[in-house]
Amino acid sequence: MLRGTRWLALLCLVIAALAGRTFPTGDDPTALPGPLGIRLYALVLMVAVWGFGAWRRYRAMRSGVRMSLWSLLRRLGWARLIVGQAAWCTLTAVVIVTVPWSERIVPQVLFWVALVPTLLTVWFERAAIRT
């Protein structure tokens, strides 16, 4: 379940980058800040992603695993890292969407600061599982 939370957070980060107009496309980049309606809609989509995704994963778990989830977070540093990365990605996504930016550089830096460490740990974790 914990590994899946990072993917939910990364999806929220992509939604925020698209709604916040973080990366210009084409020769005529759209103006900043984006319309308030689009940014609010992105927040609603992020809530839906987290609500449905976490509910689906939690319901698929057996009751013993559900009860020991908090114990797992207290004991293992890797589990805390995963939850921290998911929270960091989601927080930066919310900041990208809610703040009406006038320049693109700050949301772009926030996007990459949230994306790169998370993808690196996903890659290293999969490499460690294979060996």
XYZ file of C-alpha atoms in Angstrom:
131
model
C 0.000 0.000 0.000
C 2.745 2.437 0.880
C 4.507 2.125 -2.466
C 1.221 2.898 -4.195
C 0.893 6.172 -2.317
C 3.924 7.550 -4.134
C 2.248 6.908 -7.486
C -0.878 8.719 -6.299
C 1.281 11.653 -5.221
C 3.116 11.699 -8.550
C -0.213 11.723 -10.377
C -1.250 14.725 -8.280
C 2.029 16.420 -9.163
C 1.398 15.930 -12.882
C -2.160 17.261 -12.513
C -0.771 20.335 -10.738
C 1.879 20.911 -13.404
C -0.722 20.775 -16.148
C -3.285 22.936 -14.358
C -0.724 25.446 -13.121
C 0.720 25.876 -16.612
C 4.168 25.079 -15.282
C 5.717 24.098 -18.607
C 4.898 26.210 -21.667
C 3.928 24.417 -24.842
C 4.442 25.681 -28.365
C 5.596 29.089 -29.514
C 2.856 30.999 -27.693
C 2.925 30.067 -23.994
C -0.275 30.757 -22.117
C -0.364 33.560 -19.590
C 0.178 33.099 -15.905
C -1.494 32.752 -13.491
C -3.954 30.193 -14.741
C -7.663 30.782 -14.272
C -8.954 30.168 -10.767
C -11.564 27.689 -11.998
C -8.945 25.416 -13.554
C -6.803 25.544 -10.429
C -9.763 24.689 -8.188
C -10.742 21.884 -10.528
C -7.196 20.513 -10.214
C -7.524 20.536 -6.424
C -10.794 18.610 -6.705
C -9.090 16.090 -9.000
C -6.247 15.667 -6.491
C -8.719 15.031 -3.675
C -10.505 12.487 -5.870
C -7.242 10.738 -6.764
C -6.220 10.464 -3.118
C -9.689 9.562 -1.900
C -10.380 6.836 -4.419
C -6.814 5.519 -4.624
C -6.267 5.246 -0.884
C -9.739 3.802 -0.319
C -9.211 1.157 -2.997
C -5.832 0.098 -1.624
C -7.005 0.117 1.973
C -10.105 -1.973 1.210
C -8.005 -4.568 -0.624
C -5.890 -5.204 2.475
C -6.701 -7.904 4.990
C -7.790 -6.705 8.422
C -4.549 -7.859 10.090
C -2.497 -5.825 7.664
C -4.734 -2.806 8.248
C -4.171 -2.999 12.000
C -0.399 -3.361 11.694
C 0.033 -0.466 9.252
C 0.679 2.096 12.014
C 3.123 -0.250 13.680
C 4.971 -0.572 10.383
C 5.280 3.203 10.110
C 6.703 3.456 13.622
C 9.287 0.705 13.165
C 10.650 1.009 9.643
C 12.525 4.023 8.344
C 11.852 3.016 4.735
C 8.098 3.160 5.335
C 8.431 6.636 6.842
C 10.491 7.715 3.825
C 7.771 6.526 1.453
C 5.042 8.353 3.374
C 7.212 11.466 3.577
C 7.825 11.453 -0.161
C 4.133 11.058 -0.881
C 3.345 13.943 1.463
C 6.106 16.085 -0.080
C 4.876 15.472 -3.637
C 1.295 16.219 -2.681
C 2.262 19.350 -0.768
C 4.290 20.723 -3.681
C 1.410 19.902 -6.036
C -0.992 21.856 -3.839
C 1.443 24.787 -3.648
C 1.909 24.796 -7.441
C -1.831 24.936 -7.979
C -2.931 27.309 -5.218
C -0.339 30.075 -5.515
C -0.987 32.400 -8.493
C 2.531 32.438 -9.963
C 3.640 35.251 -12.236
C 6.873 33.527 -13.352
C 7.344 29.906 -14.366
C 10.719 29.272 -12.754
C 9.517 28.696 -9.163
C 6.791 26.141 -10.032
C 9.216 24.371 -12.373
C 11.835 24.099 -9.620
C 9.184 22.847 -7.185
C 8.043 20.267 -9.728
C 11.534 18.886 -10.284
C 12.422 18.994 -6.579
C 9.384 16.827 -5.859
C 9.689 14.517 -8.875
C 13.375 13.594 -9.027
C 13.957 12.222 -5.490
C 10.731 10.234 -5.611
C 11.516 8.618 -8.950
C 15.081 7.895 -7.859
C 13.946 6.038 -4.757
C 11.350 4.118 -6.782
C 14.119 3.068 -9.159
C 16.571 2.134 -6.381
C 13.884 0.261 -4.486
C 12.988 -1.830 -7.521
C 16.677 -2.546 -8.127
C 17.073 -3.649 -4.509
C 14.035 -5.929 -4.740
C 15.397 -7.618 -7.885
C 18.709 -8.558 -6.217
